[in-house]
């Protein structure tokens, strides 16, 4: 009873706060397209980038704003990614008949040398001077970071720092092996006014930019089996001669119901993202790219994505006389929520 009352109080307060308070917390259309463009540019996915640029230009992002973001890509992902992304922007702008708003160019460079104002910018961005053993070990990288990235690039004032950080978080979240940099830029982003909800959205956008670029193709919405799934999944058939193989992509939080493969087992080859496999009465196993799961016939189980990650596996089975799948109850929010 108390719990119910509390829930309705919280909901009531959220409604009371209304649209304005909510609107400030989530990304607007321009921010979304900038995060999306940065993520695809970082991955080198020109097809995804192209659509993000079109959406962004339609939403009012200027050509010069996109140029700034895609130039900044090089500091985090290297010149090749940046050059290819800028080339895609050039093509898109041209195809649209050069009708898009050019927007402001950066103002004059600050006075003094870039190492000095870059150091100042870095301190302001992070909220404290940046030091560390690594920078003493390799002073050249410290100088380049300060003079070039935080000096030359961040002094270009036609894109504000919050937007630059939004793009940086999207880029870093789209790369692998840069967890500590991602973590520190999430802090920098929040220090520069990004809300928790906005950061969460950027991370979802970055995750999604990877899922839709999976090796074997994304496929179509899995409508045929939708009634046995919670959340949206996508199916790309790969083989059906002697062996059945399908690429299955789950959106964050999506999973199939408990089920049993009869007469013939199933093998899962994990391609991308993070997800779970669980057998009835056993703890769930975390799955990541490269993992293989052999599911014996007759074992009750489910598989699907983690709450905060897209997840893709290839499901393989051998068609056997009388083989079938017995679909059972959904994995409850309660069970899933505990993972
Ligand atoms: Mn299965």
CSV table of C-alpha atoms and ligand atoms in Angstrom, one decimal:
chain,number,residue,atom,x,y,z
A,1,UNK,CA,0.0,0.0,0.0
A,2,UNK,CA,2.8,2.4,1.0
A,3,UNK,CA,4.7,1.4,-2.1
A,4,UNK,CA,1.8,2.1,-4.3
A,5,UNK,CA,1.3,5.5,-2.8
A,6,UNK,CA,5.0,6.3,-3.2
A,7,UNK,CA,4.8,5.3,-6.9
A,8,UNK,CA,1.8,7.5,-7.6
A,9,UNK,CA,3.4,10.4,-5.8
A,10,UNK,CA,6.6,10.1,-7.9
A,11,UNK,CA,4.6,9.8,-11.1
A,12,UNK,CA,2.5,12.8,-10.0
A,13,UNK,CA,5.6,14.9,-9.4
A,14,UNK,CA,7.0,13.9,-12.8
A,15,UNK,CA,3.8,15.0,-14.5
A,16,UNK,CA,3.8,18.1,-12.5
A,17,UNK,CA,7.3,19.0,-13.6
A,18,UNK,CA,5.8,19.0,-17.1
A,19,UNK,CA,7.3,19.2,-20.5
A,20,UNK,CA,9.8,22.0,-19.9
A,21,UNK,CA,11.8,20.3,-17.2
A,22,UNK,CA,11.8,17.0,-19.2
A,23,UNK,CA,12.8,18.8,-22.4
A,24,UNK,CA,15.9,20.2,-20.9
A,25,UNK,CA,17.0,16.8,-19.7
A,26,UNK,CA,16.9,14.9,-23.0
A,27,UNK,CA,18.8,15.5,-26.2
A,28,UNK,CA,17.2,17.7,-28.8
A,29,UNK,CA,17.1,16.7,-32.5
A,30,UNK,CA,20.3,18.7,-33.3
A,31,UNK,CA,22.2,17.1,-30.4
A,32,UNK,CA,21.0,13.6,-31.4
A,33,UNK,CA,22.1,14.0,-34.9
A,34,UNK,CA,25.5,15.3,-33.8
A,35,UNK,CA,26.0,12.4,-31.5
A,36,UNK,CA,24.9,10.0,-34.2
A,37,UNK,CA,27.2,11.5,-36.8
A,38,UNK,CA,30.1,11.4,-34.4
A,39,UNK,CA,29.5,7.7,-33.6
A,40,UNK,CA,29.3,6.7,-37.3
A,41,UNK,CA,32.3,8.8,-38.2
A,42,UNK,CA,34.3,7.2,-35.5
A,43,UNK,CA,33.3,3.7,-36.8
A,44,UNK,CA,34.1,4.7,-40.4
A,45,UNK,CA,30.5,3.8,-41.3
A,46,UNK,CA,29.8,6.3,-44.2
A,47,UNK,CA,26.3,4.9,-44.8
A,48,UNK,CA,25.2,5.6,-41.2
A,49,UNK,CA,27.0,8.9,-41.1
A,50,UNK,CA,25.3,10.0,-44.3
A,51,UNK,CA,21.8,9.5,-42.8
A,52,UNK,CA,22.8,11.2,-39.6
A,53,UNK,CA,24.1,14.2,-41.5
A,54,UNK,CA,20.9,14.4,-43.6
A,55,UNK,CA,18.8,14.2,-40.3
A,56,UNK,CA,21.0,16.9,-38.7
A,57,UNK,CA,20.9,19.3,-41.6
A,58,UNK,CA,17.1,18.9,-41.7
A,59,UNK,CA,17.0,19.6,-38.0
A,60,UNK,CA,19.0,22.8,-38.4
A,61,UNK,CA,22.6,21.8,-37.7
A,62,UNK,CA,24.7,24.1,-40.0
A,63,UNK,CA,27.3,22.9,-42.4
A,64,UNK,CA,30.1,24.6,-40.4
A,65,UNK,CA,29.0,22.9,-37.2
A,66,UNK,CA,29.2,19.5,-38.8
A,67,UNK,CA,32.6,20.4,-40.3
A,68,UNK,CA,33.9,21.2,-36.8
A,69,UNK,CA,32.6,18.0,-35.3
A,70,UNK,CA,34.1,15.9,-38.2
A,71,UNK,CA,37.4,17.8,-37.9
A,72,UNK,CA,37.4,17.0,-34.2
A,73,UNK,CA,37.0,13.3,-35.1
A,74,UNK,CA,40.7,13.2,-36.1
A,75,UNK,CA,41.9,14.0,-32.5
A,76,UNK,CA,40.1,10.8,-31.2
A,77,UNK,CA,40.0,8.5,-34.3
A,78,UNK,CA,42.8,9.6,-36.6
A,79,UNK,CA,43.0,11.6,-39.9
A,80,UNK,CA,41.6,8.8,-42.1
A,81,UNK,CA,38.3,8.6,-40.3
A,82,UNK,CA,38.0,12.4,-40.2
A,83,UNK,CA,38.9,12.8,-43.9
A,84,UNK,CA,36.4,10.1,-45.0
A,85,UNK,CA,33.7,11.7,-42.8
A,86,UNK,CA,34.3,15.2,-44.2
A,87,UNK,CA,34.2,13.7,-47.7
A,88,UNK,CA,30.7,12.3,-46.9
A,89,UNK,CA,29.6,15.6,-45.6
A,90,UNK,CA,30.9,17.3,-48.8
A,91,UNK,CA,28.9,14.9,-50.9
A,92,UNK,CA,25.7,15.3,-48.9
A,93,UNK,CA,25.8,19.1,-49.0
A,94,UNK,CA,26.4,18.9,-52.7
A,95,UNK,CA,23.6,16.5,-53.3
A,96,UNK,CA,21.2,18.7,-51.4
A,97,UNK,CA,22.0,21.5,-53.9
A,98,UNK,CA,24.1,23.5,-51.4
A,99,UNK,CA,20.9,24.9,-49.9
A,100,UNK,CA,21.8,24.2,-46.3
A,101,UNK,CA,22.7,27.0,-43.9
A,102,UNK,CA,26.5,27.4,-43.8
A,103,UNK,CA,26.5,28.8,-40.2
A,104,UNK,CA,29.2,30.8,-38.4
A,105,UNK,CA,32.9,30.3,-38.9
A,106,UNK,CA,35.1,30.3,-35.8
A,107,UNK,CA,36.1,33.7,-34.5
A,108,UNK,CA,39.7,35.0,-34.4
A,109,UNK,CA,42.2,32.8,-32.6
A,110,UNK,CA,42.9,33.8,-29.0
A,111,UNK,CA,46.1,35.9,-28.5
A,112,UNK,CA,49.2,34.2,-27.2
A,113,UNK,CA,50.4,30.7,-27.9
A,114,UNK,CA,48.1,27.6,-28.2
A,115,UNK,CA,50.0,25.7,-25.4
A,116,UNK,CA,49.0,28.5,-22.9
A,117,UNK,CA,45.4,28.9,-23.9
A,118,UNK,CA,45.0,25.2,-24.5
A,119,UNK,CA,46.2,24.5,-21.0
A,120,UNK,CA,43.7,27.0,-19.7
A,121,UNK,CA,40.9,25.5,-21.7
A,122,UNK,CA,41.8,22.0,-20.5
A,123,UNK,CA,41.7,23.1,-16.9
A,124,UNK,CA,38.3,24.8,-17.4
A,125,UNK,CA,36.9,21.8,-19.2
A,126,UNK,CA,37.9,19.3,-16.6
A,127,UNK,CA,37.5,21.6,-13.6
A,128,UNK,CA,41.1,21.1,-12.4
A,129,UNK,CA,44.6,21.1,-13.8
A,130,UNK,CA,45.3,17.8,-15.6
A,131,UNK,CA,48.5,16.0,-14.4
A,132,UNK,CA,49.7,12.5,-14.3
A,133,UNK,CA,52.7,10.2,-14.3
A,134,UNK,CA,52.1,9.4,-18.0
A,135,UNK,CA,52.5,13.1,-19.0
A,136,UNK,CA,55.8,13.2,-17.2
A,137,UNK,CA,56.9,10.0,-18.9
A,138,UNK,CA,55.9,11.3,-22.4
A,139,UNK,CA,55.8,15.1,-22.3
A,140,UNK,CA,55.2,15.4,-26.0
A,141,UNK,CA,51.7,13.9,-25.8
A,142,UNK,CA,50.9,16.3,-23.0
A,143,UNK,CA,52.0,19.2,-25.1
A,144,UNK,CA,50.0,18.0,-28.2
A,145,UNK,CA,46.9,17.4,-26.1
A,146,UNK,CA,47.0,20.8,-24.6
A,147,UNK,CA,48.3,22.9,-27.5
A,148,UNK,CA,46.5,21.2,-30.3
A,149,UNK,CA,43.4,19.5,-29.1
A,150,UNK,CA,42.4,21.8,-26.3
A,151,UNK,CA,44.2,24.8,-27.8
A,152,UNK,CA,43.8,24.8,-31.6
A,153,UNK,CA,40.6,22.8,-31.8
A,154,UNK,CA,38.7,23.7,-28.7
A,155,UNK,CA,39.4,27.4,-29.2
A,156,UNK,CA,37.3,27.3,-32.4
A,157,UNK,CA,34.2,28.9,-30.9
A,158,UNK,CA,31.5,28.2,-33.5
A,159,UNK,CA,30.7,25.0,-31.6
A,160,UNK,CA,30.4,25.2,-27.9
A,161,UNK,CA,32.3,22.9,-25.5
A,162,UNK,CA,29.2,21.0,-24.4
A,163,UNK,CA,28.5,20.0,-28.0
A,164,UNK,CA,32.2,19.1,-28.5
A,165,UNK,CA,32.0,16.9,-25.4
A,166,UNK,CA,28.8,15.3,-26.5
A,167,UNK,CA,30.5,14.4,-29.8
A,168,UNK,CA,33.6,13.1,-28.0
A,169,UNK,CA,31.5,10.8,-25.7
A,170,UNK,CA,29.8,9.4,-28.8
A,171,UNK,CA,33.1,8.8,-30.6
A,172,UNK,CA,34.8,7.2,-27.6
A,173,UNK,CA,31.8,5.0,-26.9
A,174,UNK,CA,32.0,3.8,-30.5
A,175,UNK,CA,35.7,2.7,-30.1
A,176,UNK,CA,37.0,-0.3,-28.2
A,177,UNK,CA,39.7,-0.3,-25.6
A,178,UNK,CA,39.2,3.4,-24.5
A,179,UNK,CA,37.1,2.9,-21.4
A,180,UNK,CA,39.2,5.2,-19.1
A,181,UNK,CA,39.0,8.0,-21.7
A,182,UNK,CA,35.3,7.5,-22.1
A,183,UNK,CA,34.8,7.6,-18.3
A,184,UNK,CA,36.7,10.8,-18.0
A,185,UNK,CA,34.9,12.5,-20.9
A,186,UNK,CA,31.5,11.6,-19.4
A,187,UNK,CA,32.7,13.5,-16.3
A,188,UNK,CA,33.9,16.4,-18.5
A,189,UNK,CA,30.5,16.4,-20.3
A,190,UNK,CA,28.6,16.5,-17.1
A,191,UNK,CA,30.9,19.3,-15.8
A,192,UNK,CA,29.9,21.2,-18.9
A,193,UNK,CA,26.2,20.8,-18.4
A,194,UNK,CA,25.2,17.4,-19.9
A,195,UNK,CA,22.6,15.7,-17.8
A,196,UNK,CA,22.7,12.0,-16.8
A,197,UNK,CA,19.8,11.4,-19.1
A,198,UNK,CA,21.6,13.0,-22.0
A,199,UNK,CA,24.7,11.0,-21.4
A,200,UNK,CA,22.7,7.8,-21.3
A,201,UNK,CA,21.1,8.7,-24.6
A,202,UNK,CA,24.5,9.4,-26.2
A,203,UNK,CA,25.7,6.0,-25.0
A,204,UNK,CA,22.6,4.3,-26.5
A,205,UNK,CA,23.1,6.1,-29.8
A,206,UNK,CA,26.8,5.0,-29.9
A,207,UNK,CA,25.8,1.4,-29.1
A,208,UNK,CA,23.1,1.4,-31.8
A,209,UNK,CA,25.5,2.8,-34.4
A,210,UNK,CA,27.5,-0.5,-33.9
A,211,UNK,CA,24.6,-2.8,-33.8
A,212,UNK,CA,23.3,-1.7,-37.2
A,213,UNK,CA,26.7,-2.3,-38.8
A,214,UNK,CA,26.9,-5.9,-37.9
A,215,UNK,CA,29.0,-8.2,-40.0
A,216,UNK,CA,26.2,-10.3,-41.5
A,217,UNK,CA,23.6,-7.6,-41.9
A,218,UNK,CA,20.9,-6.3,-39.7
A,219,UNK,CA,17.9,-7.9,-41.4
A,220,UNK,CA,14.2,-7.2,-41.1
A,221,UNK,CA,12.1,-6.7,-38.0
A,222,UNK,CA,11.5,-10.1,-36.5
A,223,UNK,CA,7.7,-10.0,-36.7
A,224,UNK,CA,7.1,-13.7,-37.2
A,225,UNK,CA,8.4,-14.6,-33.8
A,226,UNK,CA,7.6,-11.2,-32.1
A,227,UNK,CA,5.0,-12.9,-29.8
A,228,UNK,CA,7.8,-15.0,-28.2
A,229,UNK,CA,10.0,-12.0,-27.6
A,230,UNK,CA,10.1,-9.1,-25.2
A,231,UNK,CA,11.3,-6.0,-27.0
A,232,UNK,CA,12.3,-5.6,-30.7
A,233,UNK,CA,14.6,-8.0,-32.5
A,234,UNK,CA,15.8,-8.3,-36.1
A,235,UNK,CA,16.3,-11.4,-38.2
A,236,UNK,CA,18.7,-11.9,-41.1
A,237,UNK,CA,18.5,-15.5,-42.6
A,238,UNK,CA,22.0,-16.7,-43.6
A,239,UNK,CA,21.6,-20.3,-44.6
A,240,UNK,CA,18.9,-23.0,-44.9
A,241,UNK,CA,20.5,-25.8,-46.9
A,242,UNK,CA,21.4,-28.7,-44.6
A,243,UNK,CA,21.9,-26.3,-41.7
A,244,UNK,CA,19.8,-23.4,-40.6
A,245,UNK,CA,21.6,-20.2,-39.7
A,246,UNK,CA,20.2,-16.8,-38.9
A,247,UNK,CA,21.7,-13.6,-37.6
A,248,UNK,CA,19.5,-12.3,-34.7
A,249,UNK,CA,20.0,-8.8,-33.4
A,250,UNK,CA,18.3,-7.7,-30.1
A,251,UNK,CA,17.8,-4.1,-29.2
A,252,UNK,CA,18.9,-3.2,-25.6
A,253,UNK,CA,16.6,-5.0,-23.2
A,254,UNK,CA,15.1,-7.3,-25.8
A,255,UNK,CA,15.2,-11.1,-25.2
A,256,UNK,CA,13.3,-14.2,-26.2
A,257,UNK,CA,10.9,-16.1,-23.9
A,258,UNK,CA,11.9,-19.2,-22.1
A,259,UNK,CA,11.9,-22.0,-24.7
A,260,UNK,CA,13.0,-25.6,-25.4
A,261,UNK,CA,14.4,-26.9,-28.7
A,262,UNK,CA,13.0,-30.4,-29.2
A,263,UNK,CA,14.8,-33.2,-31.1
A,264,UNK,CA,17.7,-30.9,-32.2
A,265,UNK,CA,19.8,-28.5,-30.1
A,266,UNK,CA,21.0,-25.0,-31.0
A,267,UNK,CA,24.4,-23.3,-31.3
A,268,UNK,CA,24.8,-19.5,-30.7
A,269,UNK,CA,27.9,-17.6,-32.1
A,270,UNK,CA,28.0,-14.2,-30.5
A,271,UNK,CA,28.9,-11.5,-33.1
A,272,UNK,CA,28.5,-8.2,-31.3
A,273,UNK,CA,27.3,-6.4,-28.1
A,274,UNK,CA,26.6,-7.8,-24.7
A,275,UNK,CA,23.8,-10.2,-23.7
A,276,UNK,CA,22.8,-13.2,-21.7
A,277,UNK,CA,22.1,-16.9,-21.9
A,278,UNK,CA,20.4,-18.7,-19.1
A,279,UNK,CA,19.3,-22.2,-18.5
A,280,UNK,CA,16.4,-22.9,-16.2
A,281,UNK,CA,17.5,-23.2,-12.6
A,282,UNK,CA,21.0,-21.9,-13.3
A,283,UNK,CA,22.6,-18.4,-13.1
A,284,UNK,CA,22.6,-16.3,-16.4
A,285,UNK,CA,25.9,-16.3,-18.3
A,286,UNK,CA,27.1,-13.0,-19.7
A,287,UNK,CA,27.8,-13.2,-23.5
A,288,UNK,CA,30.1,-11.0,-25.6
A,289,UNK,CA,31.5,-11.1,-29.1
A,290,UNK,CA,33.4,-14.4,-29.8
A,291,UNK,CA,31.5,-16.5,-27.2
A,292,UNK,CA,29.9,-19.8,-28.3
A,293,UNK,CA,27.0,-21.5,-26.6
A,294,UNK,CA,25.9,-25.0,-27.3
A,295,UNK,CA,22.3,-25.6,-26.2
A,296,UNK,CA,21.4,-29.3,-25.9
A,297,UNK,CA,17.9,-30.4,-27.0
A,298,UNK,CA,15.3,-30.5,-24.2
A,299,UNK,CA,16.9,-27.7,-22.1
A,300,UNK,CA,14.7,-24.8,-21.1
A,301,UNK,CA,16.5,-21.5,-21.7
A,302,UNK,CA,16.4,-18.0,-23.1
A,303,UNK,CA,18.9,-15.6,-24.7
A,304,UNK,CA,18.9,-11.9,-25.3
A,305,UNK,CA,20.5,-8.5,-24.9
A,306,UNK,CA,21.7,-6.7,-21.7
A,307,UNK,CA,19.5,-3.8,-20.7
A,308,UNK,CA,22.1,-1.2,-21.9
A,309,UNK,CA,23.5,-2.9,-25.0
A,310,UNK,CA,22.5,-4.1,-28.4
A,311,UNK,CA,23.3,-7.8,-28.9
A,312,UNK,CA,23.8,-9.9,-32.0
A,313,UNK,CA,24.3,-13.7,-32.3
A,314,UNK,CA,24.1,-16.2,-35.1
A,315,UNK,CA,21.7,-19.0,-34.2
A,316,UNK,CA,22.5,-22.4,-35.9
A,317,UNK,CA,20.5,-25.5,-35.9
A,318,UNK,CA,20.3,-28.7,-37.9
A,319,UNK,CA,16.9,-29.5,-39.3
A,320,UNK,CA,15.9,-32.8,-37.9
A,321,UNK,CA,12.8,-34.9,-38.5
A,322,UNK,CA,10.2,-33.7,-36.0
A,323,UNK,CA,12.3,-30.9,-34.6
A,324,UNK,CA,10.4,-27.9,-33.1
A,325,UNK,CA,10.7,-25.1,-30.6
A,326,UNK,CA,8.4,-25.1,-27.6
A,327,UNK,CA,7.8,-21.5,-26.6
A,328,UNK,CA,7.1,-20.8,-22.9
A,329,UNK,CA,6.6,-17.9,-20.5
A,330,UNK,CA,8.5,-14.6,-20.9
A,331,UNK,CA,11.5,-13.9,-18.7
A,332,UNK,CA,9.9,-11.7,-16.1
A,333,UNK,CA,11.0,-8.1,-15.5
A,334,UNK,CA,11.8,-9.2,-12.0
A,335,UNK,CA,14.2,-12.0,-13.0
A,336,UNK,CA,15.7,-9.9,-15.8
A,337,UNK,CA,16.0,-6.8,-13.6
A,338,UNK,CA,18.2,-8.8,-11.2
A,339,UNK,CA,20.9,-9.4,-13.8
B,1,LIG,MN1,17.3,-21.0,-28.1
